[in-house]
Coordinates of C-alpha atoms in Angstrom, one line a residue:
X1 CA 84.8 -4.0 159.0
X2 CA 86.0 -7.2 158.2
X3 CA 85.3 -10.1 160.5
X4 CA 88.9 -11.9 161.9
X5 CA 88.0 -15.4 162.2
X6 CA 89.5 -18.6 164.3
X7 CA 90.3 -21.6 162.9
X8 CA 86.9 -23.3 163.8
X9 CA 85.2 -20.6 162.2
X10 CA 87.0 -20.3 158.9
X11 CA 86.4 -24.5 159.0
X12 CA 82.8 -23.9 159.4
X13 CA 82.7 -21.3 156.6
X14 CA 84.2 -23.5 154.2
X15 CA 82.0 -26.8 155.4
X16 CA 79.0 -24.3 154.9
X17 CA 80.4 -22.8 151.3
X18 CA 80.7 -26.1 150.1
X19 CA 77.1 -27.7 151.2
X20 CA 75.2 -24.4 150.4
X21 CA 76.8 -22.7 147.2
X22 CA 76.8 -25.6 146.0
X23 CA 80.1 -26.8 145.4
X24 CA 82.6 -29.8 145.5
X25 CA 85.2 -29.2 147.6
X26 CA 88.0 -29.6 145.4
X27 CA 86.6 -26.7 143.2
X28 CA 87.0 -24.4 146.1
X29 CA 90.3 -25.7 146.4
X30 CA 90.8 -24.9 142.7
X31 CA 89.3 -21.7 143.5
X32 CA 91.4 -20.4 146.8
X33 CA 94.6 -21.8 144.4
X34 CA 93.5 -19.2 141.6
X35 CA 93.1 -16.4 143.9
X36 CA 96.6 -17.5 145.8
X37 CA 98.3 -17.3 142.1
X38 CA 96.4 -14.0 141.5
X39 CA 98.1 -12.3 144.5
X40 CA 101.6 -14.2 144.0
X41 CA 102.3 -14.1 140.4
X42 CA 102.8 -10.5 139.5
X43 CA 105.7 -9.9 142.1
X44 CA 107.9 -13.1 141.3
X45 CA 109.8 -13.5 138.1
X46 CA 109.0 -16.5 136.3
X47 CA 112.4 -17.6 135.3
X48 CA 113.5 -18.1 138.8
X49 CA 113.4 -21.7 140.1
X50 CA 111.0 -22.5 142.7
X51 CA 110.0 -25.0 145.0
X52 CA 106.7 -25.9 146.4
X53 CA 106.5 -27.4 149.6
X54 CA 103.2 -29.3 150.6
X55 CA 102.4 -30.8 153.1
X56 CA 99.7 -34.1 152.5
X57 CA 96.7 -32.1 154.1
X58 CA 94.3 -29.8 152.6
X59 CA 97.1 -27.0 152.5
X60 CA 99.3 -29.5 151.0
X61 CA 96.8 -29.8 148.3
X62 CA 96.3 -25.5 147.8
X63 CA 100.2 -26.3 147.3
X64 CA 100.2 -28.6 144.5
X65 CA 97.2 -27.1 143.0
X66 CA 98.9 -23.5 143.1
X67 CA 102.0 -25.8 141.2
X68 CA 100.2 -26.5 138.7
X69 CA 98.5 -23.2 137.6
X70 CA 102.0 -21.9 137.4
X71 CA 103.4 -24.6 135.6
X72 CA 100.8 -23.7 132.9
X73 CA 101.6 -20.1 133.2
X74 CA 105.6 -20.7 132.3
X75 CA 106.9 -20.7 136.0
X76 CA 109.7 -22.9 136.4
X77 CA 108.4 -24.8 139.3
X78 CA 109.3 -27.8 141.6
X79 CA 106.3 -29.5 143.7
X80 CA 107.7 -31.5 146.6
X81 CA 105.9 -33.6 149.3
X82 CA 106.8 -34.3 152.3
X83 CA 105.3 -37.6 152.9
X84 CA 106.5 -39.8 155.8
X85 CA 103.7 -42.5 155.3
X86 CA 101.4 -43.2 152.7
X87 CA 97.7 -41.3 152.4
X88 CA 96.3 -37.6 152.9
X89 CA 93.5 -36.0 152.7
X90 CA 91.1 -36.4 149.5
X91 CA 91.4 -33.4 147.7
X92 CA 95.0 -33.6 148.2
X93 CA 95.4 -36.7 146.9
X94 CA 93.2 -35.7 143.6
X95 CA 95.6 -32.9 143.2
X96 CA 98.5 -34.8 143.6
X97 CA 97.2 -37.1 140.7
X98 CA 97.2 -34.2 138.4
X99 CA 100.4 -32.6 138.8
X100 CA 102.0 -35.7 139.0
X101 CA 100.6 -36.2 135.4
X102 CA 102.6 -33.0 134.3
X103 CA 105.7 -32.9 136.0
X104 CA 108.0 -34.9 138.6
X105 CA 107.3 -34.8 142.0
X106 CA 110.2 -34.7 144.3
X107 CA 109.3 -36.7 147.9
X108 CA 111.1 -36.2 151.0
X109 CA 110.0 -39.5 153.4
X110 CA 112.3 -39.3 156.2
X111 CA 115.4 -36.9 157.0
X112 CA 118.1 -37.9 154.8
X113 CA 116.2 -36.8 152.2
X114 CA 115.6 -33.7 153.4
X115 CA 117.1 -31.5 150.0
X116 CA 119.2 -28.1 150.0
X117 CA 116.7 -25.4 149.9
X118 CA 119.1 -23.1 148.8
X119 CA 118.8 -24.2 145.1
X120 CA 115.6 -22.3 144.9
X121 CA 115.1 -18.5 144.9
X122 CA 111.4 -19.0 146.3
X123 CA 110.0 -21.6 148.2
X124 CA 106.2 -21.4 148.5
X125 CA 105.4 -22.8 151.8
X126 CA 102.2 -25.4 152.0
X127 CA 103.0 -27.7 154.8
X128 CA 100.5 -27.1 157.4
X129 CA 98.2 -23.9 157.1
X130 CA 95.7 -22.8 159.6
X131 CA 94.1 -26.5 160.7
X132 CA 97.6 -26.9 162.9
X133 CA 96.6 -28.1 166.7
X134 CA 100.0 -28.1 168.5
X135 CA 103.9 -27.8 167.9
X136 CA 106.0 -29.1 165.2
X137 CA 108.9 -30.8 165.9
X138 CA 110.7 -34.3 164.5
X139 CA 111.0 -34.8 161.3
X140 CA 109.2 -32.1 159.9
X141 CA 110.6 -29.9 162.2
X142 CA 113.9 -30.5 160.3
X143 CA 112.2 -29.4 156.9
X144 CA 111.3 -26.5 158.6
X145 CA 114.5 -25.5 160.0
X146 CA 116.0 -26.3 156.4
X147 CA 113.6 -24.1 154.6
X148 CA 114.6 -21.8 157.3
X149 CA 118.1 -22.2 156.8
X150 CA 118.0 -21.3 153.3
X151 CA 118.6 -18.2 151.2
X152 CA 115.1 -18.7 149.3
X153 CA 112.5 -16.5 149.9
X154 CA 109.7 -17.8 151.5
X155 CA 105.7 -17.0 150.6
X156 CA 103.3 -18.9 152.9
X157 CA 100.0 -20.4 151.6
X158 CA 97.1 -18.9 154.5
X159 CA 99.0 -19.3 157.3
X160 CA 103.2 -20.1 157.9
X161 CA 103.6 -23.6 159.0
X162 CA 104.1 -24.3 162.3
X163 CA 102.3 -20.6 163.7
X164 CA 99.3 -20.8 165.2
X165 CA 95.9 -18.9 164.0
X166 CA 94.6 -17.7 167.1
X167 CA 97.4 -18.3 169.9
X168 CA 100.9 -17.3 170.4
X169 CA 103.5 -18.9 169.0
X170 CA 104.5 -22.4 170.3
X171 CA 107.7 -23.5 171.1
X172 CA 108.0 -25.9 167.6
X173 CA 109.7 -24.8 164.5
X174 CA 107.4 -22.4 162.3
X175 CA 108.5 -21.3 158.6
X176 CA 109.8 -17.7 158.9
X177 CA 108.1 -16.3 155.9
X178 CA 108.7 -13.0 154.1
X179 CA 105.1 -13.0 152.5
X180 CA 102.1 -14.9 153.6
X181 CA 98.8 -14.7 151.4
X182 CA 95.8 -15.5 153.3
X183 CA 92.6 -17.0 152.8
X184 CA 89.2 -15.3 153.2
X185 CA 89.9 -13.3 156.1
X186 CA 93.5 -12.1 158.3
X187 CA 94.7 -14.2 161.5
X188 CA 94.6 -12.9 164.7
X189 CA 98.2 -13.5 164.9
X190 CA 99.0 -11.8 161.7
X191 CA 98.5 -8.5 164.5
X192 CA 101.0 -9.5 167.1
X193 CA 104.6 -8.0 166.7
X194 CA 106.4 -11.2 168.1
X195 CA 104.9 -12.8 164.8
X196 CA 106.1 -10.7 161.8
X197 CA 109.4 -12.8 162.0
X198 CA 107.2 -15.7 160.4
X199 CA 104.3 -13.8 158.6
X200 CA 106.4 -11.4 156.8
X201 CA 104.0 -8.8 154.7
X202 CA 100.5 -10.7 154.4
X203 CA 97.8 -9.5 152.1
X204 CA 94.3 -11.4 152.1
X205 CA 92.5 -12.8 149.1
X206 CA 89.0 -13.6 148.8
X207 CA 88.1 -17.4 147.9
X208 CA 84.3 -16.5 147.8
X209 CA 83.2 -18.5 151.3
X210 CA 79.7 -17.7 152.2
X211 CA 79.6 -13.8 153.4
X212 CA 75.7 -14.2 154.3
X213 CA 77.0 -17.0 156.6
X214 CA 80.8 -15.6 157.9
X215 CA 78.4 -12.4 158.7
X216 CA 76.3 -14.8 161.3
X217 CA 79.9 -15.7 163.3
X218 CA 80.7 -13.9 166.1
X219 CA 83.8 -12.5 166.4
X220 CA 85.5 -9.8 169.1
X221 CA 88.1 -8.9 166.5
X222 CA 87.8 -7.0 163.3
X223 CA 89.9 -5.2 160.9
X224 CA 89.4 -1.3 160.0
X225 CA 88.4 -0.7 156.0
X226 CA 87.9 2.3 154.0
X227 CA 84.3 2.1 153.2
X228 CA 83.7 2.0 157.1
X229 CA 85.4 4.6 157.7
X230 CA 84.0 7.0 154.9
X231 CA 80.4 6.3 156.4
X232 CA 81.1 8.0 159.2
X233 CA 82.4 11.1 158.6
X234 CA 80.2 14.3 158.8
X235 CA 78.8 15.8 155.4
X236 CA 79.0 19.2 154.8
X237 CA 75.7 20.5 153.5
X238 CA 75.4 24.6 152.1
X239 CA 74.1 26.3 155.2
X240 CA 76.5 24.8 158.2
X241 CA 78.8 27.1 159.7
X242 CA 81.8 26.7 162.2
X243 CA 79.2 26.5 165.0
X244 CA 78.2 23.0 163.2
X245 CA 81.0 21.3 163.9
X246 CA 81.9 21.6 167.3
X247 CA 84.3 23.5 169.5
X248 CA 87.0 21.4 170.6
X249 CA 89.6 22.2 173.3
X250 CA 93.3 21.3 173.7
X251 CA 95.4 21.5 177.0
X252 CA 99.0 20.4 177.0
X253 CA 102.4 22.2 176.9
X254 CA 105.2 22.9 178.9
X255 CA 108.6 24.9 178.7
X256 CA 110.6 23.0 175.5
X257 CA 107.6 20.8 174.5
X258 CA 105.5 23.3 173.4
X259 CA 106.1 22.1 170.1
X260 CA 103.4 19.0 170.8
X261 CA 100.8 21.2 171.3
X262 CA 101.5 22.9 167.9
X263 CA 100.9 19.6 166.0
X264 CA 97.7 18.5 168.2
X265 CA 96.6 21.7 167.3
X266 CA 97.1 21.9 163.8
X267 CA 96.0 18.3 163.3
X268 CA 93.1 19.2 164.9
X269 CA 91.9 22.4 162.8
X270 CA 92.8 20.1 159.7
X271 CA 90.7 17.3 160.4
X272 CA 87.6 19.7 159.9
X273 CA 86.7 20.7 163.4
X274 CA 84.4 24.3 163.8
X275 CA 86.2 26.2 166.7
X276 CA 90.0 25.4 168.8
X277 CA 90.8 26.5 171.8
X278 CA 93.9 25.8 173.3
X279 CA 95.1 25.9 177.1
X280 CA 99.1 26.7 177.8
X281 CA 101.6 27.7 180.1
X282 CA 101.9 31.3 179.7
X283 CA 104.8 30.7 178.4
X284 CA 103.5 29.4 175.2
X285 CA 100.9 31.6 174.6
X286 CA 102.9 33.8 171.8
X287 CA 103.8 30.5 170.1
X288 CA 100.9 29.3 169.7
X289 CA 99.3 32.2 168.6
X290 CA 101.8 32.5 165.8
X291 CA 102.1 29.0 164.8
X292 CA 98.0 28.2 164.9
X293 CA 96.7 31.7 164.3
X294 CA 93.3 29.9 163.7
X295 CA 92.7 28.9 167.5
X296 CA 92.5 30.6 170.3
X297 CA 94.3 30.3 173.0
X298 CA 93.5 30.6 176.9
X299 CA 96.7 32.0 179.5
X300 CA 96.7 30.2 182.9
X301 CA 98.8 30.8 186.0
X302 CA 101.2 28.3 185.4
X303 CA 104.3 29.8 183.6
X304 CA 106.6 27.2 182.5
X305 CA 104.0 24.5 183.2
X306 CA 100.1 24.1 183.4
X307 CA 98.8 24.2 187.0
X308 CA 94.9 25.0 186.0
X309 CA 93.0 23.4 183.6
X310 CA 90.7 25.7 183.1
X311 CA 87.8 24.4 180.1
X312 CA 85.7 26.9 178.3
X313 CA 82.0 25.6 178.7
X314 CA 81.5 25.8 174.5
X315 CA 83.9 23.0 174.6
X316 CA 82.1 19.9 174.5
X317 CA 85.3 17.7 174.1
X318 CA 88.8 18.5 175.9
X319 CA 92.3 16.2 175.1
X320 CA 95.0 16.3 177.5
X321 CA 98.4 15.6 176.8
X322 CA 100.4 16.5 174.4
X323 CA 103.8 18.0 175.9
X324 CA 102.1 18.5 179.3
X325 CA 105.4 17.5 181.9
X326 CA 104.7 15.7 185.2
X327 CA 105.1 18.8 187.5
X328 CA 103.9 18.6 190.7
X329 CA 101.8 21.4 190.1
X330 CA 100.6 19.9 186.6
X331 CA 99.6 16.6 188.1
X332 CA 97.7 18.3 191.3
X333 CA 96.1 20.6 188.7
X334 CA 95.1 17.6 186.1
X335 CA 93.4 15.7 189.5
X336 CA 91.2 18.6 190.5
X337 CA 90.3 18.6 186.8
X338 CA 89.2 15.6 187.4
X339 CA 87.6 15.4 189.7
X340 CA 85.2 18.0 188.7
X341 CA 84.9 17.5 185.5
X342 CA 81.9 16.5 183.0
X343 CA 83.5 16.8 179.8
X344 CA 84.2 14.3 177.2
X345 CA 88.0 13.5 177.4
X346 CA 91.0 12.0 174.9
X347 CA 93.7 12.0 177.4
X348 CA 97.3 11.3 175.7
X349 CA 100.9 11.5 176.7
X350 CA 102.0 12.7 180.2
X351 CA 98.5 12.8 181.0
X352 CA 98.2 8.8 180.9
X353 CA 101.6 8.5 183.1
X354 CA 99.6 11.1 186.0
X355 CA 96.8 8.4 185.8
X356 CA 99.6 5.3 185.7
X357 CA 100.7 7.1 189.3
X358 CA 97.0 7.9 190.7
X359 CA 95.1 4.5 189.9
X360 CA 92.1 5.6 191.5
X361 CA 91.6 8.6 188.8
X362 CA 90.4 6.1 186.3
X363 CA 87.3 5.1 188.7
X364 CA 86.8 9.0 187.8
X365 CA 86.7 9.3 184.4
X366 CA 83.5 10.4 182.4
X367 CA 82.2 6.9 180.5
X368 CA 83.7 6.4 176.9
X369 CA 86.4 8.3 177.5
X370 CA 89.0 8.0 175.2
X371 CA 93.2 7.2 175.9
X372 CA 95.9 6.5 173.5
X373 CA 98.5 4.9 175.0
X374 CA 101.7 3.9 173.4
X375 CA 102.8 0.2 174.6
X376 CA 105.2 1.1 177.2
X377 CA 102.7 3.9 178.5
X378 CA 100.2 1.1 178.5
X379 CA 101.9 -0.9 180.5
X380 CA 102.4 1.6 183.0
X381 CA 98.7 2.1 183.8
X382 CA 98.0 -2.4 183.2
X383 CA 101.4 -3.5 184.5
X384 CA 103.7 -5.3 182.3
X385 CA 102.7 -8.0 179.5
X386 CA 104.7 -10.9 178.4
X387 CA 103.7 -10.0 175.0
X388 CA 101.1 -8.5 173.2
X389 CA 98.1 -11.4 173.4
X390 CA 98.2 -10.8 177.1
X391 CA 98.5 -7.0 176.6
X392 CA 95.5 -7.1 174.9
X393 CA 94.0 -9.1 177.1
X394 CA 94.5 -6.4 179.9
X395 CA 92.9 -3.3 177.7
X396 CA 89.9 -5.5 177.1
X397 CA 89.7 -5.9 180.9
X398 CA 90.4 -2.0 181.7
X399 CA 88.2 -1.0 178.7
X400 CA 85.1 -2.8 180.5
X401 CA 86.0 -2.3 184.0
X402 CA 86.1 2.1 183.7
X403 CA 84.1 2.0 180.4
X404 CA 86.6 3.5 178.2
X405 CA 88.0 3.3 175.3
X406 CA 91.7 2.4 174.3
X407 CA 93.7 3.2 171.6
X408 CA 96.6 1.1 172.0
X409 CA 99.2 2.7 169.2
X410 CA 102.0 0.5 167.2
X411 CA 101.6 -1.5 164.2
X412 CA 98.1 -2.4 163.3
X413 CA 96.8 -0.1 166.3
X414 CA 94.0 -1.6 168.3
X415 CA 91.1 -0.1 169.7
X416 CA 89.7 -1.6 172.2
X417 CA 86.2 -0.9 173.5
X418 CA 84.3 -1.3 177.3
X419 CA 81.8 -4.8 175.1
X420 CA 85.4 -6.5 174.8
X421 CA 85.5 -6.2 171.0
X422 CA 89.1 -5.4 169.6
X423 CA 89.4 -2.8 165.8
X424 CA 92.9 -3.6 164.3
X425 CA 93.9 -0.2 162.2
X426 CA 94.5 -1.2 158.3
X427 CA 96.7 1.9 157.8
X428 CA 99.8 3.2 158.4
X429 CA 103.6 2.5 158.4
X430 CA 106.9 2.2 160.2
X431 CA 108.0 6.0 159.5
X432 CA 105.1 7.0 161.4
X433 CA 107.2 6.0 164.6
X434 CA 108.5 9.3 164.8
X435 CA 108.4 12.0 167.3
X436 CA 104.9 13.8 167.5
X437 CA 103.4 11.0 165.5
X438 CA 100.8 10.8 168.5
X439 CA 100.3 14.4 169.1
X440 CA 98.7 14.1 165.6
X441 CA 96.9 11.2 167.0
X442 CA 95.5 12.8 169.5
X443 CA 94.4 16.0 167.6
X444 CA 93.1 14.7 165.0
X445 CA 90.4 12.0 167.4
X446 CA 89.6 15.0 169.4
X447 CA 88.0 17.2 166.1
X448 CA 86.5 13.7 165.0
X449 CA 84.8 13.7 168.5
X450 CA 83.9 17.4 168.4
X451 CA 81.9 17.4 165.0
X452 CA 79.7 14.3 167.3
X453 CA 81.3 11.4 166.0
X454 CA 80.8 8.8 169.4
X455 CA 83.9 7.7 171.0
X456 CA 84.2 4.4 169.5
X457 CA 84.3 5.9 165.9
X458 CA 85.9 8.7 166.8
X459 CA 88.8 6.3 167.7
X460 CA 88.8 4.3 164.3
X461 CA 87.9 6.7 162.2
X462 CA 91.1 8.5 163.9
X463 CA 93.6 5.9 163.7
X464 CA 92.6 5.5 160.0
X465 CA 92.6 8.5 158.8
X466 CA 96.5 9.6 160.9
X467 CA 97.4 5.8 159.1
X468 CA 95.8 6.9 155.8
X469 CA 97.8 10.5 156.4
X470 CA 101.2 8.7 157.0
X471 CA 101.3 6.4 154.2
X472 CA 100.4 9.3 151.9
X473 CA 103.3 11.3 153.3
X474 CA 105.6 8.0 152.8
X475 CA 105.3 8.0 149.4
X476 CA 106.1 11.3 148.7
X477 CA 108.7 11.8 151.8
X478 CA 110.1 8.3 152.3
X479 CA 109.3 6.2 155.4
X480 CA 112.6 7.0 156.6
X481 CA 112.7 11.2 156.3
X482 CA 109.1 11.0 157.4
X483 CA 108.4 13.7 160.4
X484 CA 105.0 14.4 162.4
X485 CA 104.4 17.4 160.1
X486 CA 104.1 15.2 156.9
X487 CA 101.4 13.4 158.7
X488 CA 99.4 16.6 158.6
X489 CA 100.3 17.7 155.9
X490 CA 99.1 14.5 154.4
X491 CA 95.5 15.2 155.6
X492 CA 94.4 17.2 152.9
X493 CA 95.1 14.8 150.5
X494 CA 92.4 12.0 153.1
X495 CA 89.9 14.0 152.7
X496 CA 90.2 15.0 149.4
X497 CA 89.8 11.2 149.0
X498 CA 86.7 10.9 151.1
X499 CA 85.0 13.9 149.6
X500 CA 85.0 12.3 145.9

């Protein structure tokens, strides 16, 4: 996992790289700047005109550093400071020195000489960074706004200017990047949806801070990787058999949403589970049967709708969910289950919304269970957020208070366990937000939790491997023509991955 650090932090990794590697602190500067380039260079053509902005700050001086390592690389580029008053910081001023031996540097003092933006196709944005305590506004808020204002496209050094690392937004101008490339590690607010308007696409580079010492912070939030992932998943040795890994059961389904349960079901058996069973209204017995010949599949009273949730006592983990209907007779049937049961549970779908209306069934359920709640479901059980900082804020609070854990789906899913810490998922993609996208979901953390993968892995390795699933199916479907069914389909191709 990789550590998401605060501003402090990040600050005290640096102070800490430069006293202990050793090295000066305008190397490192030098060094961040290469890595910056690195990650910028290939996607921008070098004929185009662009502008550096810098600020007269330590960001300021990543800005005219990263000027002049494209100068020498044949970029047609344009450093400008803003500089209302004489000074900066040290290293900036030693950078400044150097490009200022190589080419002119434009200075905007005050606002009339603020310059049109628009006669650059990229601006690279340097103003501020991460070290930002409070709102912009004034003066520089009107470079902002003009950088804003243009048709350049915008690529922030670490952090847009004027956004904070580890709050919400203020109220001040902030640059409204479409690429930000970060240093050392992602911003917390690099996750929050009301953001992307001024982070754009990010992408992290490593400047080589101290990893012995970044490993000694502590940190609630972290951000899902492959390698982590890969480490958990069962191996399959020569003499297992289907009784090795686990007998999972599904229950779900109701008259014209039966089709949920098909694609928990078939995530499920394709995320290498032993044995499925499956609960559904009678009415969906035949359908299931056909379209998942390898489960089996219990009848219960209900018809149109489950009304018992009967659980085979081979299953060792149950999720509830997927197409289930609010019925009256569903949602008296899902209580008893409740209260009498002492199974592992992933609970999903119309199953969250039957808690979101009984309250006092979460003071029942079995420790480490696992929900996945979309936002709007989320809210339902938390009450409503302002945004998603404070939504998080609330599944940290549930999480500890009913020792659960939450998978709170969207971009950059979090999963949020009962000690407070906070996973962001590093896979996935906007054509995932399809129908059935979290009946996969939920099938496919229920097998991980059969084959005895704990809840809390369960739930990453589950969100990474559907996120891992969907961007495989992207690039062969499209984002846009992606359906549910590509998701699962693009399992194979995960664990042909993994098993290399």
């Amino acid at each position: 996992m990789m550590k998401i650090l605060n501003a402090e932090q990040t600050r005290l990794a640096d102070a800490f790289t430069i006293e202990n590697e050793p090295i000066p602190s305008i190397d490192l500067m030098e060094r961040a700047s290469n890595r910056f380039v690195e990650a910028f260079y290939p996607n921008f053509d070098p004929k185009e005109k662009l502008g550096v902005v810098c600020g007269t700050g330590n960001n300021g001086g990543d800005g005219l550093a990263v000027s002049r390592i494209l100068l020498s690389k044949g970029y047609s580029v344009q450093p400008i400071v803003i500089q209302p008053k004489e000074g900066g910081s040290k290293d900036f001023q030693i950078n400044l020195l150097r490009i200022s031996e190589l080419t002119e540097v434009v200075y905007i003092r005050n606002e009339e000489e603020i310059i049109d933006f628009s006669n650059f196709s990229t601006i690279i944005d340097a103003i501020f960074g991460s070290g930002l305590a409070r709102p912009v506004t004034g003066f520089y808020a009107k470079v902002i706004e003009a950088i804003n204002l243009s048709s350049a496209q915008v690529v922030a050094i670490d952090l847009p200017s004027g956004l904070f690392s580890d709050l919400p937004a203020p109220d001040g101008a902030i640059i409204n990047a479409d690429k930000t490339i970060s240093f050392q590690a992602p911003k917390l607010s690099f996750f929050m949806p009301g953001n992307y308007q001024f982070v754009g696409d990010w992408h992290v580079v490593d400047i080589g801070l101290d990893k012995n010492y970044i490993n000694t912070l502590d940190t609630k939030y972290t951000y899902i990787e492959e390698a982590r992932i890969k480490s958990l998943l069962p191996s399959r040795k020569r003499f297992d058999h289907k009784g090795t890994f686990g007998h999972g059961q599904l229950i779900g389904g109701s008259y014209g949403k039966m089709g949920a349960m098909e694609l928990a079901a078939s995530a499920f058996i394709r995320t290498g589970a032993g044995l499925l069973t499956i609960t559904v209204p009678a009415i969906g017995v035949n359908i299931m049967q056909t379209s998942v010949p390898e489960a089996m599949v219990l009848d219960q009273p209900g018809k149109k709708f489950i009304e018992d949730f009967n659980v085979l006592d081979k299953a060792t983990i149950v999720g509830i969910g997927p197409g289930l209907d609010i019925k009256p007779e569903t949602v008296k049937g899902l209580v008893d289950f409740l209260r009498k049961n002492d199974k592992h549970l992933v609970l999903d779908a119309d199953a969250l919304n039957i808690l979101s209306e009984n309250h006092e069934l979460l003071e029942i359920l079995p420790e480490n269970t696992i929900i996945t709640p979309h936002l709007k479901e989320f809210d339902r059980l938390a009450g409503n957020s302002d945004n998603q900082w404070q939504r998080i804020d609330k599944a940290c609070e549930l999480a500890e208070r009913y020792n659960i854990i939450i998978v709170l789906k969207g971009a950059f899913t979090s999963i949020v366990r009962p000690d407070g810490t906070v996973q962001f998922n590093s896979t996935g993609n906007p054509g995932m937000a399809t129908g059935g996208s979290g009946d996969v979901l939920l099938g496919i953390i229920t097998a991980l939790r059969t084959q005895g993968l704990t809840a809390e892995d369960a739930a990453a390795a589950g969100v990474y491997i559907h996120g891992m699933a969907g961007d495989i199916a992207a690039e062969d479907k499209s984002q846009t023509s992606l359906i549910a069914t590509d998701i699962i389909n693009g399992l194979s191709k995960v664990f042909l991955k993994f098993d290399r």
